[in-house]
Amino acid sequence: MAEDAILGYLEKNDHISDSGEFAAERRIDHNEIVNVIKSLHGFKYVDAQDIKREMWVLTDEGNAYTATGSPEVQLFLAIPPEGIPKEELQKKLDPSVFKIGCAQAAKNKWVEMGKQLVTRKIQHVDDKVKDLLLRIQEGQAINQDDIKALKARKLIVPQTWKGYSVKKGPNYAPKRKKVATDLTRENLQRGDWKEIEFKEYNFTAKGLPTEGGHLHPLLKVRQQLKDIFRQMGFEEMPTNNYVESSFWNFDVLFQPQQHPARDSHDTFFLQAPSTTKELPEDYVQRVKQIHESGGYQSRGYGYDWKREEADKNLLRTHTTAVSSRMLYLLAQKPFAPKKYYSIDRVFRNEAVDRTHLAEFHQIEGLVCDRGLTLGDLLGVLHEFFARLGMSKLRFKPAYNPYTEPSMEIFSYHEGFGKWVEVGNSGMFRPEMLLPMGLPEDVRVIAWGLSLERPTMILYGIDNIRDLFGHKVDLGLIKRNPICRLGL
């Protein structure tokens, strides 16, 4: 209908000056007219030029007043000639109408707000606001002072009207020709392909975007961290065992069996298989001894160490369990210095919130060599974090059962404008290293941090559940940029 109206009109006339007026005269929806004009313009049946007009339209509040009247008039009409107590007047009107009506009626000097009664100061009023709103609704012009007053009360808002002026195009015809998009077998057999008009190919049009795989932000940052470790000469540790025994996860690290971290409310213990059956017995005895009575100038913890506690299987709470296995294997051979790192999942029985998950990723690095000192640890940390783009570091003394000295690592975050904790570090205790069989002059420096925290900072994510887990928006994975971590 709209297409026939446009093409038919142009057959007898030179142009359509205003699509809005054209639509109104023929009682056709303007949006339908606009869509047809765009289609005809695309096939060059018509040439179309944009028309833009600024106009005022009523807000929801303004529309409501065209039906019920302005609040000041509603309030005025609710006041009887003899007056009315303010409390009773308030009950007769909507709270918002009463509030606005009181202010506007008093401003217009229509009412007297006495201590006892609200009374009329005049006997008749005209609803100028309603009249102005109706005029705007009908498309009539009003003066600028009235526009400013209605705009200030948020009863009208500006709106840009868009339409077209239209004239015949190079391919104009009173009726649109149906063009073929494909050359079919039937066209060739009948021979009518000679008369068929085919749709032109648009060789500059963009095709559909190609779909492909996208790396998760955690995978991108993990790869960058792996590159940093490799550049510093580190070797990756195997971290494929999520299930670990309490022996390798806790006991080897000189963590007492009464430590709170070993309770079920902090650790996920397995029901089946609930215990391990493969532990190096001679090493187990040395670990038992260091816990119960000490050794190597240590007094131990002085408690009855229980094998059944060490045999319990769990989901590893840190990748240091992997480090302990690697150091034990290193001690079984002639000593050679090593640099190890790992990045993988760990599990904690924690309440889930915007900064904590029960499953997350831990980054760990360690250096094993003769005669290492705290100064070596500080130097390695400055080098490692500088490659992450964190050059301002501070260190705070801390406590860990298996490191002494121990330090928390803080970096100054320019965006937050404050010091932020980024990791933990220390030197493994002799009570951990010497029972393994490592030489007495061998020291191990180590540090760890989560993968999620730097990733959240780099990608501007403030809720860890938006980064990792079942609530992740897949669109985030497609849209996120490549991170270079300050390299």
Short mmCIF file of C-alpha atoms in Angstrom, two decimals:
data_model
loop_
_atom_site.label_atom_id
_atom_site.label_comp_id
_atom_site.label_asym_id
_atom_site.label_seq_id
_atom_site.Cartn_x
_atom_site.Cartn_y
_atom_site.Cartn_z
CA MET A 1 0.00 0.00 0.00
CA ALA A 2 2.74 2.48 1.00
CA GLU A 3 4.89 1.54 -2.01
CA ASP A 4 2.02 1.91 -4.47
CA ALA A 5 1.16 5.29 -2.94
CA ILE A 6 4.72 6.62 -3.32
CA LEU A 7 5.36 5.33 -6.85
CA GLY A 8 1.87 6.32 -8.02
CA TYR A 9 2.25 9.85 -6.65
CA LEU A 10 5.64 10.34 -8.32
CA GLU A 11 4.19 9.18 -11.66
CA LYS A 12 2.11 12.38 -11.76
CA ASN A 13 4.23 14.67 -9.57
CA ASP A 14 7.87 15.72 -9.48
CA HIS A 15 8.59 15.06 -5.82
CA ILE A 16 7.28 14.42 -2.31
CA SER A 17 8.46 17.37 -0.21
CA ASP A 18 7.80 15.87 3.22
CA SER A 19 7.26 12.17 4.01
CA GLY A 20 5.53 13.06 7.29
CA GLU A 21 2.87 15.19 5.63
CA PHE A 22 2.55 12.60 2.84
CA ALA A 23 1.90 9.84 5.41
CA ALA A 24 -0.59 11.96 7.39
CA GLU A 25 -2.61 12.91 4.32
CA ARG A 26 -2.98 9.25 3.32
CA ARG A 27 -3.36 7.97 6.89
CA ILE A 28 -0.42 5.61 6.53
CA ASP A 29 1.98 5.00 9.39
CA HIS A 30 5.07 7.15 8.85
CA ASN A 31 7.44 4.35 9.87
CA GLU A 32 6.00 2.20 7.08
CA ILE A 33 6.52 5.05 4.59
CA VAL A 34 10.13 5.49 5.76
CA ASN A 35 10.91 1.77 5.39
CA VAL A 36 9.50 1.72 1.83
CA ILE A 37 11.46 4.86 0.87
CA LYS A 38 14.70 3.25 2.11
CA SER A 39 13.99 0.12 0.08
CA LEU A 40 13.12 2.07 -3.10
CA HIS A 41 16.18 4.28 -2.63
CA GLY A 42 18.38 1.19 -2.38
CA PHE A 43 17.14 -0.02 -5.77
CA LYS A 44 17.41 3.54 -7.22
CA TYR A 45 13.68 3.82 -7.90
CA VAL A 46 13.76 7.09 -5.96
CA ASP A 47 16.29 9.58 -4.66
CA ALA A 48 15.73 10.47 -1.01
CA GLN A 49 17.08 13.38 1.06
CA ASP A 50 17.02 13.48 4.85
CA ILE A 51 14.74 15.92 6.67
CA LYS A 52 15.24 16.65 10.37
CA ARG A 53 13.03 18.77 12.59
CA GLU A 54 13.35 19.57 16.28
CA MET A 55 10.03 19.25 18.11
CA TRP A 56 8.69 18.95 21.65
CA VAL A 57 6.88 15.89 22.93
CA LEU A 58 5.09 15.22 26.21
CA THR A 59 6.62 13.12 28.96
CA ASP A 60 4.53 10.49 30.75
CA GLU A 61 3.77 13.05 33.44
CA GLY A 62 2.75 15.61 30.81
CA ASN A 63 0.47 13.09 29.10
CA ALA A 64 -1.19 12.35 32.44
CA TYR A 65 -1.94 16.06 33.00
CA THR A 66 -3.70 16.35 29.63
CA ALA A 67 -6.32 13.95 31.00
CA THR A 68 -6.54 14.87 34.70
CA GLY A 69 -5.44 18.51 34.66
CA SER A 70 -2.39 20.09 36.24
CA PRO A 71 -1.70 19.41 39.96
CA GLU A 72 -2.30 23.06 40.93
CA VAL A 73 -5.75 23.03 39.34
CA GLN A 74 -6.59 19.65 40.87
CA LEU A 75 -5.62 21.04 44.27
CA PHE A 76 -7.58 24.28 43.71
CA LEU A 77 -10.74 22.39 42.74
CA ALA A 78 -10.41 20.15 45.82
CA ILE A 79 -10.66 23.20 48.12
CA PRO A 80 -14.29 24.13 48.96
CA PRO A 81 -15.25 27.85 49.16
CA GLU A 82 -15.16 27.74 52.98
CA GLY A 83 -11.66 26.20 53.05
CA ILE A 84 -10.39 22.83 54.23
CA PRO A 85 -7.91 21.57 56.85
CA LYS A 86 -4.54 20.70 55.30
CA GLU A 87 -4.72 17.10 56.56
CA GLU A 88 -8.09 16.49 54.90
CA LEU A 89 -6.92 18.10 51.65
CA GLN A 90 -3.86 15.84 51.66
CA LYS A 91 -6.11 12.77 51.97
CA LYS A 92 -8.15 13.81 48.91
CA LEU A 93 -5.16 13.99 46.55
CA ASP A 94 -2.32 11.76 45.39
CA PRO A 95 0.85 12.59 47.43
CA SER A 96 2.79 13.78 44.36
CA VAL A 97 -0.17 15.86 43.13
CA PHE A 98 -0.55 17.43 46.61
CA LYS A 99 3.15 18.30 46.85
CA ILE A 100 3.45 19.82 43.36
CA GLY A 101 -0.01 21.42 43.55
CA CYS A 102 0.76 23.22 46.82
CA ALA A 103 3.99 24.66 45.44
CA GLN A 104 2.50 25.80 42.11
CA ALA A 105 -0.81 27.08 43.52
CA ALA A 106 1.02 29.12 46.18
CA LYS A 107 3.41 30.43 43.50
CA ASN A 108 0.41 31.53 41.38
CA LYS A 109 -1.21 33.13 44.49
CA TRP A 110 -4.33 31.01 44.08
CA VAL A 111 -4.50 29.69 47.66
CA GLU A 112 -3.70 30.73 51.21
CA MET A 113 -1.82 28.06 53.20
CA GLY A 114 -2.98 28.98 56.71
CA LYS A 115 -2.10 27.26 59.96
CA GLN A 116 -5.62 25.83 60.36
CA LEU A 117 -7.18 26.00 56.89
CA VAL A 118 -6.19 26.05 53.24
CA THR A 119 -8.45 28.57 51.49
CA ARG A 120 -8.94 29.97 48.00
CA LYS A 121 -7.68 33.50 47.30
CA ILE A 122 -9.57 33.68 43.99
CA GLN A 123 -12.76 31.97 42.85
CA HIS A 124 -11.85 30.81 39.35
CA VAL A 125 -8.70 29.63 37.56
CA ASP A 126 -7.85 28.48 34.06
CA ASP A 127 -5.67 25.40 33.53
CA LYS A 128 -3.05 27.04 31.35
CA VAL A 129 -0.62 24.12 31.77
CA LYS A 130 -3.16 21.60 30.46
CA ASP A 131 -4.03 23.86 27.52
CA LEU A 132 -0.36 24.28 26.57
CA LEU A 133 0.25 20.53 26.76
CA LEU A 134 -2.75 19.82 24.52
CA ARG A 135 -1.49 22.36 21.98
CA ILE A 136 1.94 20.69 21.90
CA GLN A 137 0.27 17.31 21.58
CA GLU A 138 -1.60 18.58 18.51
CA GLY A 139 1.63 19.94 16.96
CA GLN A 140 0.80 23.64 17.49
CA ALA A 141 3.50 26.20 18.27
CA ILE A 142 3.80 27.92 21.65
CA ASN A 143 6.08 30.74 22.79
CA GLN A 144 9.55 30.21 24.24
CA ASP A 145 8.65 31.33 27.79
CA ASP A 146 5.96 28.66 28.01
CA ILE A 147 8.37 26.05 26.60
CA LYS A 148 10.97 26.95 29.25
CA ALA A 149 8.36 26.68 32.02
CA LEU A 150 7.09 23.26 30.86
CA LYS A 151 10.64 21.99 30.30
CA ALA A 152 11.67 23.07 33.81
CA ARG A 153 8.77 20.99 35.20
CA LYS A 154 9.88 18.04 33.05
CA LEU A 155 6.53 17.88 31.27
CA ILE A 156 8.06 18.08 27.79
CA VAL A 157 11.32 16.89 26.20
CA PRO A 158 12.93 17.72 22.84
CA GLN A 159 12.79 15.11 20.10
CA THR A 160 14.34 15.05 16.63
CA TRP A 161 11.85 14.08 13.94
CA LYS A 162 13.37 12.38 10.90
CA GLY A 163 11.78 12.03 7.48
CA TYR A 164 12.59 12.31 3.78
CA SER A 165 11.95 14.38 0.70
CA VAL A 166 11.65 12.10 -2.34
CA LYS A 167 11.98 12.43 -6.12
CA LYS A 168 12.26 9.98 -9.02
CA GLY A 169 15.47 7.99 -9.26
CA PRO A 170 17.36 6.72 -12.33
CA ASN A 171 15.51 3.37 -12.22
CA TYR A 172 12.06 4.84 -11.53
CA ALA A 173 9.04 2.83 -12.70
CA PRO A 174 5.38 3.08 -11.64
CA LYS A 175 5.61 -0.53 -10.48
CA ARG A 176 8.57 -2.26 -8.92
CA LYS A 177 9.95 -4.99 -11.11
CA LYS A 178 10.60 -8.29 -9.45
CA VAL A 179 14.28 -9.07 -9.96
CA ALA A 180 15.72 -12.57 -9.79
CA THR A 181 18.49 -13.33 -7.35
CA ASP A 182 19.48 -16.72 -8.79
CA LEU A 183 19.85 -18.26 -12.23
CA THR A 184 18.02 -21.60 -11.99
CA ARG A 185 18.00 -24.76 -14.06
CA GLU A 186 14.40 -24.03 -15.06
CA ASN A 187 15.40 -20.59 -16.39
CA LEU A 188 17.95 -22.23 -18.67
CA GLN A 189 15.57 -24.94 -19.86
CA ARG A 190 12.77 -22.49 -20.66
CA GLY A 191 15.13 -19.92 -22.14
CA ASP A 192 13.48 -17.09 -20.19
CA TRP A 193 16.80 -16.12 -18.63
CA LYS A 194 17.25 -13.77 -21.60
CA GLU A 195 14.34 -11.58 -20.47
CA ILE A 196 14.77 -11.91 -16.67
CA GLU A 197 16.22 -8.91 -14.83
CA PHE A 198 18.73 -10.07 -12.25
CA LYS A 199 19.61 -8.32 -9.03
CA GLU A 200 23.00 -6.61 -9.21
CA TYR A 201 25.79 -8.00 -7.11
CA ASN A 202 27.21 -5.70 -4.47
CA PHE A 203 30.85 -6.65 -4.40
CA THR A 204 31.65 -4.06 -1.71
CA ALA A 205 29.11 -5.39 0.82
CA LYS A 206 30.50 -7.02 3.92
CA GLY A 207 29.81 -10.68 4.45
CA LEU A 208 28.71 -12.30 7.67
CA PRO A 209 31.36 -12.11 10.38
CA THR A 210 33.30 -15.33 10.64
CA GLU A 211 32.88 -17.33 13.81
CA GLY A 212 35.97 -18.68 15.49
CA GLY A 213 37.35 -19.76 18.79
CA HIS A 214 38.24 -17.17 21.41
CA LEU A 215 40.68 -17.47 24.27
CA HIS A 216 39.40 -16.85 27.78
CA PRO A 217 41.10 -13.88 29.56
CA LEU A 218 42.58 -16.30 32.11
CA LEU A 219 44.20 -18.32 29.32
CA LYS A 220 45.68 -15.18 27.77
CA VAL A 221 47.17 -13.96 31.03
CA ARG A 222 48.37 -17.48 31.88
CA GLN A 223 50.22 -17.70 28.57
CA GLN A 224 51.88 -14.34 29.19
CA LEU A 225 52.98 -15.49 32.65
CA LYS A 226 54.36 -18.72 31.23
CA ASP A 227 56.37 -16.69 28.72
CA ILE A 228 57.77 -14.56 31.55
CA PHE A 229 58.81 -17.63 33.56
CA ARG A 230 60.47 -19.20 30.51
CA GLN A 231 62.34 -15.97 29.72
CA MET A 232 63.72 -16.09 33.27
CA GLY A 233 64.88 -19.68 32.77
CA PHE A 234 62.17 -21.52 34.72
CA GLU A 235 60.94 -25.06 34.01
CA GLU A 236 57.23 -25.96 34.29
CA MET A 237 56.21 -28.54 36.89
CA PRO A 238 53.60 -31.23 36.09
CA THR A 239 50.35 -30.20 37.80
CA ASN A 240 47.92 -32.78 36.43
CA ASN A 241 47.00 -34.31 39.81
CA TYR A 242 44.10 -32.40 41.35
CA VAL A 243 43.72 -35.10 43.99
CA GLU A 244 46.55 -35.16 46.50
CA SER A 245 47.24 -36.85 49.81
CA SER A 246 47.39 -34.85 53.04
CA PHE A 247 50.99 -36.04 53.34
CA TRP A 248 52.20 -34.16 50.26
CA ASN A 249 49.75 -31.27 50.68
CA PHE A 250 50.38 -30.60 54.40
CA ASP A 251 52.74 -32.90 56.34
CA VAL A 252 55.74 -32.58 54.01
CA LEU A 253 55.42 -28.79 54.33
CA PHE A 254 55.90 -29.02 58.10
CA GLN A 255 52.28 -28.03 58.65
CA PRO A 256 51.01 -29.61 61.91
CA GLN A 257 48.02 -31.93 61.79
CA GLN A 258 46.11 -29.63 64.17
CA HIS A 259 46.42 -26.66 61.80
CA PRO A 260 43.01 -25.01 61.05
CA ALA A 261 43.62 -25.26 57.28
CA ARG A 262 43.36 -29.05 57.60
CA ASP A 263 39.78 -28.92 58.90
CA SER A 264 36.92 -30.00 56.63
CA HIS A 265 35.49 -26.47 56.61
CA ASP A 266 38.62 -25.27 54.78
CA THR A 267 39.54 -28.34 52.70
CA PHE A 268 37.64 -30.72 50.40
CA PHE A 269 38.36 -34.29 51.54
CA LEU A 270 37.50 -37.23 49.27
CA GLN A 271 35.06 -39.96 50.27
CA ALA A 272 36.26 -42.45 47.66
CA PRO A 273 39.09 -43.21 47.54
CA SER A 274 39.43 -41.68 50.97
CA THR A 275 43.09 -42.60 51.54
CA THR A 276 46.29 -43.07 49.58
CA LYS A 277 48.22 -46.33 49.47
CA GLU A 278 51.49 -45.14 47.97
CA LEU A 279 53.89 -43.11 50.09
CA PRO A 280 57.73 -43.44 50.39
CA GLU A 281 57.95 -45.14 53.78
CA ASP A 282 61.47 -44.03 54.72
CA TYR A 283 60.54 -40.43 53.96
CA VAL A 284 57.29 -40.80 55.92
CA GLN A 285 59.29 -41.78 58.98
CA ARG A 286 61.59 -38.77 58.67
CA VAL A 287 58.58 -36.44 58.33
CA LYS A 288 56.93 -38.10 61.36
CA GLN A 289 60.09 -37.57 63.40
CA ILE A 290 60.50 -33.90 62.48
CA HIS A 291 56.86 -33.25 63.51
CA GLU A 292 57.02 -35.18 66.79
CA SER A 293 60.51 -34.50 68.15
CA GLY A 294 62.23 -32.20 65.69
CA GLY A 295 65.71 -32.46 64.31
CA TYR A 296 68.18 -30.38 62.31
CA GLN A 297 68.25 -27.86 65.20
CA SER A 298 64.43 -27.76 65.36
CA ARG A 299 62.28 -28.81 68.32
CA GLY A 300 59.37 -29.92 66.11
CA TYR A 301 55.80 -29.59 67.32
CA GLY A 302 55.89 -32.19 70.09
CA TYR A 303 52.64 -34.03 69.31
CA ASP A 304 51.62 -37.55 68.36
CA TRP A 305 51.78 -37.56 64.54
CA LYS A 306 49.11 -39.84 63.03
CA ARG A 307 49.63 -41.78 59.82
CA GLU A 308 45.88 -42.00 59.13
CA GLU A 309 45.70 -38.20 58.93
CA ALA A 310 48.55 -38.09 56.43
CA ASP A 311 46.90 -40.77 54.27
CA LYS A 312 43.67 -38.81 53.71
CA ASN A 313 42.99 -37.81 50.12
CA LEU A 314 41.87 -34.28 49.28
CA LEU A 315 41.58 -31.77 46.47
CA ARG A 316 44.89 -29.94 46.65
CA THR A 317 44.64 -26.59 48.43
CA HIS A 318 47.78 -25.16 46.81
CA THR A 319 50.27 -26.06 44.09
CA THR A 320 53.01 -26.15 46.74
CA ALA A 321 52.03 -29.83 47.02
CA VAL A 322 53.48 -30.21 43.50
CA SER A 323 56.60 -28.27 44.55
CA SER A 324 57.14 -30.62 47.47
CA ARG A 325 57.01 -33.65 45.17
CA MET A 326 59.46 -32.06 42.73
CA LEU A 327 61.91 -31.13 45.47
CA TYR A 328 61.75 -34.67 46.88
CA LEU A 329 62.53 -36.12 43.43
CA LEU A 330 65.37 -33.60 43.07
CA ALA A 331 66.84 -34.79 46.39
CA GLN A 332 67.02 -38.40 45.15
CA LYS A 333 69.66 -37.46 42.53
CA PRO A 334 73.05 -35.72 42.66
CA PHE A 335 72.11 -32.11 43.38
CA ALA A 336 71.70 -29.64 40.51
CA PRO A 337 70.21 -26.12 40.82
CA LYS A 338 66.66 -25.79 39.49
CA LYS A 339 64.06 -23.12 38.72
CA TYR A 340 60.48 -24.40 38.72
CA TYR A 341 57.08 -22.80 38.13
CA SER A 342 53.45 -23.93 37.93
CA ILE A 343 50.08 -22.37 37.08
CA ASP A 344 47.03 -24.54 37.77
CA ARG A 345 43.85 -25.03 39.74
CA VAL A 346 43.56 -25.37 43.49
CA PHE A 347 40.50 -25.89 45.69
CA ARG A 348 39.41 -24.36 49.00
CA ASN A 349 36.18 -24.90 50.93
CA GLU A 350 35.39 -21.18 51.06
CA ALA A 351 32.18 -19.16 50.92
CA VAL A 352 31.69 -17.86 47.38
CA ASP A 353 31.49 -14.08 47.02
CA ARG A 354 32.67 -11.37 44.61
CA THR A 355 36.36 -11.98 45.46
CA HIS A 356 36.44 -15.67 46.45
CA LEU A 357 35.67 -18.95 44.73
CA ALA A 358 35.99 -22.53 45.91
CA GLU A 359 38.10 -23.22 42.81
CA PHE A 360 40.75 -20.87 41.44
CA HIS A 361 44.23 -20.80 39.87
CA GLN A 362 47.53 -20.43 41.70
CA ILE A 363 50.81 -19.21 40.22
CA GLU A 364 53.93 -20.50 41.96
CA GLY A 365 57.63 -20.06 41.31
CA LEU A 366 60.64 -21.42 43.18
CA VAL A 367 64.42 -21.37 42.89
CA CYS A 368 66.54 -24.14 44.46
CA ASP A 369 70.29 -23.57 44.78
CA ARG A 370 73.15 -23.49 47.26
CA GLY A 371 73.59 -20.46 49.51
CA LEU A 372 70.46 -18.53 48.51
CA THR A 373 69.49 -15.66 50.80
CA LEU A 374 66.57 -13.31 51.39
CA GLY A 375 68.33 -10.82 49.12
CA ASP A 376 68.12 -13.30 46.25
CA LEU A 377 64.38 -13.67 46.87
CA LEU A 378 63.88 -9.89 46.81
CA GLY A 379 65.86 -9.60 43.59
CA VAL A 380 63.90 -12.34 41.83
CA LEU A 381 60.58 -10.83 42.98
CA HIS A 382 61.53 -7.37 41.67
CA GLU A 383 62.52 -8.89 38.31
CA PHE A 384 59.38 -11.06 38.04
CA PHE A 385 56.87 -8.36 38.98
CA ALA A 386 58.62 -5.72 36.84
CA ARG A 387 57.87 -7.93 33.84
CA LEU A 388 54.21 -7.85 34.93
CA GLY A 389 54.31 -4.06 34.86
CA MET A 390 54.54 -3.74 38.67
CA SER A 391 57.71 -1.80 39.47
CA LYS A 392 56.70 -0.37 42.87
CA LEU A 393 56.88 -3.16 45.45
CA ARG A 394 56.73 -3.32 49.23
CA PHE A 395 57.19 -6.33 51.50
CA LYS A 396 55.59 -7.05 54.87
CA PRO A 397 56.70 -9.80 57.30
CA ALA A 398 54.21 -12.66 57.51
CA TYR A 399 53.84 -16.21 58.86
CA ASN A 400 53.66 -19.47 56.92
CA PRO A 401 54.22 -22.90 58.51
CA TYR A 402 56.67 -23.96 55.80
CA THR A 403 58.61 -20.73 55.09
CA GLU A 404 60.88 -18.63 57.31
CA PRO A 405 61.30 -15.76 56.74
CA SER A 406 57.93 -15.13 55.05
CA MET A 407 56.75 -11.96 53.31
CA GLU A 408 53.52 -10.60 51.85
CA ILE A 409 54.07 -8.72 48.56
CA PHE A 410 52.34 -5.40 47.88
CA SER A 411 52.34 -3.38 44.65
CA TYR A 412 51.20 0.21 44.18
CA HIS A 413 48.17 0.26 41.88
CA GLU A 414 48.00 3.54 39.95
CA GLY A 415 44.30 3.05 39.10
CA PHE A 416 43.22 2.38 42.69
CA GLY A 417 45.69 4.91 44.09
CA LYS A 418 46.78 2.57 46.88
CA TRP A 419 49.00 -0.41 47.75
CA VAL A 420 47.42 -3.76 46.85
CA GLU A 421 48.51 -7.20 48.09
CA VAL A 422 49.60 -9.25 45.07
CA GLY A 423 51.24 -12.35 46.52
CA ASN A 424 53.07 -14.24 49.24
CA SER A 425 56.68 -15.39 49.46
CA GLY A 426 59.38 -16.87 51.66
CA MET A 427 62.25 -19.33 52.07
CA PHE A 428 61.34 -22.99 52.68
CA ARG A 429 62.23 -24.11 56.22
CA PRO A 430 65.01 -26.64 56.91
CA GLU A 431 62.34 -28.86 58.57
CA MET A 432 60.82 -29.23 55.10
CA LEU A 433 63.96 -29.51 52.97
CA LEU A 434 66.38 -31.61 55.02
CA PRO A 435 64.10 -34.66 55.59
CA MET A 436 63.82 -34.85 51.78
CA GLY A 437 67.55 -35.48 51.58
CA LEU A 438 68.68 -32.17 50.10
CA PRO A 439 72.20 -30.97 51.09
CA GLU A 440 72.33 -28.73 54.16
CA ASP A 441 73.58 -25.68 52.24
CA VAL A 442 70.74 -25.84 49.70
CA ARG A 443 68.09 -23.13 50.07
CA VAL A 444 64.76 -22.74 48.27
CA ILE A 445 63.12 -19.36 47.68
CA ALA A 446 59.48 -19.34 46.54
CA TRP A 447 56.50 -17.09 45.89
CA GLY A 448 52.89 -17.46 44.85
CA LEU A 449 49.86 -15.46 43.76
CA SER A 450 46.47 -16.11 42.22
CA LEU A 451 45.90 -15.91 38.46
CA GLU A 452 42.43 -14.39 38.86
CA ARG A 453 43.46 -11.24 40.75
CA PRO A 454 45.85 -9.72 38.17
CA THR A 455 43.45 -10.77 35.39
CA MET A 456 40.55 -8.95 37.09
CA ILE A 457 42.69 -5.82 37.46
CA LEU A 458 43.91 -5.94 33.84
CA TYR A 459 40.42 -6.46 32.38
CA GLY A 460 38.53 -4.17 34.78
CA ILE A 461 36.41 -6.97 36.29
CA ASP A 462 35.26 -6.43 39.89
CA ASN A 463 33.42 -9.74 40.48
CA ILE A 464 35.38 -12.97 40.18
CA ARG A 465 32.16 -14.84 39.23
CA ASP A 466 32.05 -12.77 36.02
CA LEU A 467 35.51 -14.12 35.14
CA PHE A 468 35.41 -17.79 36.10
CA GLY A 469 32.54 -20.23 36.63
CA HIS A 470 29.13 -21.06 35.23
CA LYS A 471 27.89 -17.43 35.31
CA VAL A 472 30.50 -16.14 32.85
CA ASP A 473 29.09 -14.16 29.92
CA LEU A 474 30.42 -15.78 26.74
CA GLY A 475 30.28 -12.38 25.08
CA LEU A 476 33.09 -11.29 27.41
CA ILE A 477 35.33 -14.00 25.98
CA LYS A 478 34.66 -12.81 22.42
CA ARG A 479 35.12 -9.10 23.19
CA ASN A 480 38.09 -9.03 25.55
CA PRO A 481 41.34 -7.58 24.19
CA ILE A 482 44.79 -9.13 24.16
CA CYS A 483 46.78 -8.25 27.29
CA ARG A 484 50.51 -7.58 27.26
CA LEU A 485 51.06 -7.31 31.03
CA GLY A 486 53.35 -4.32 30.73
CA LEU A 487 55.79 -6.05 28.38
#
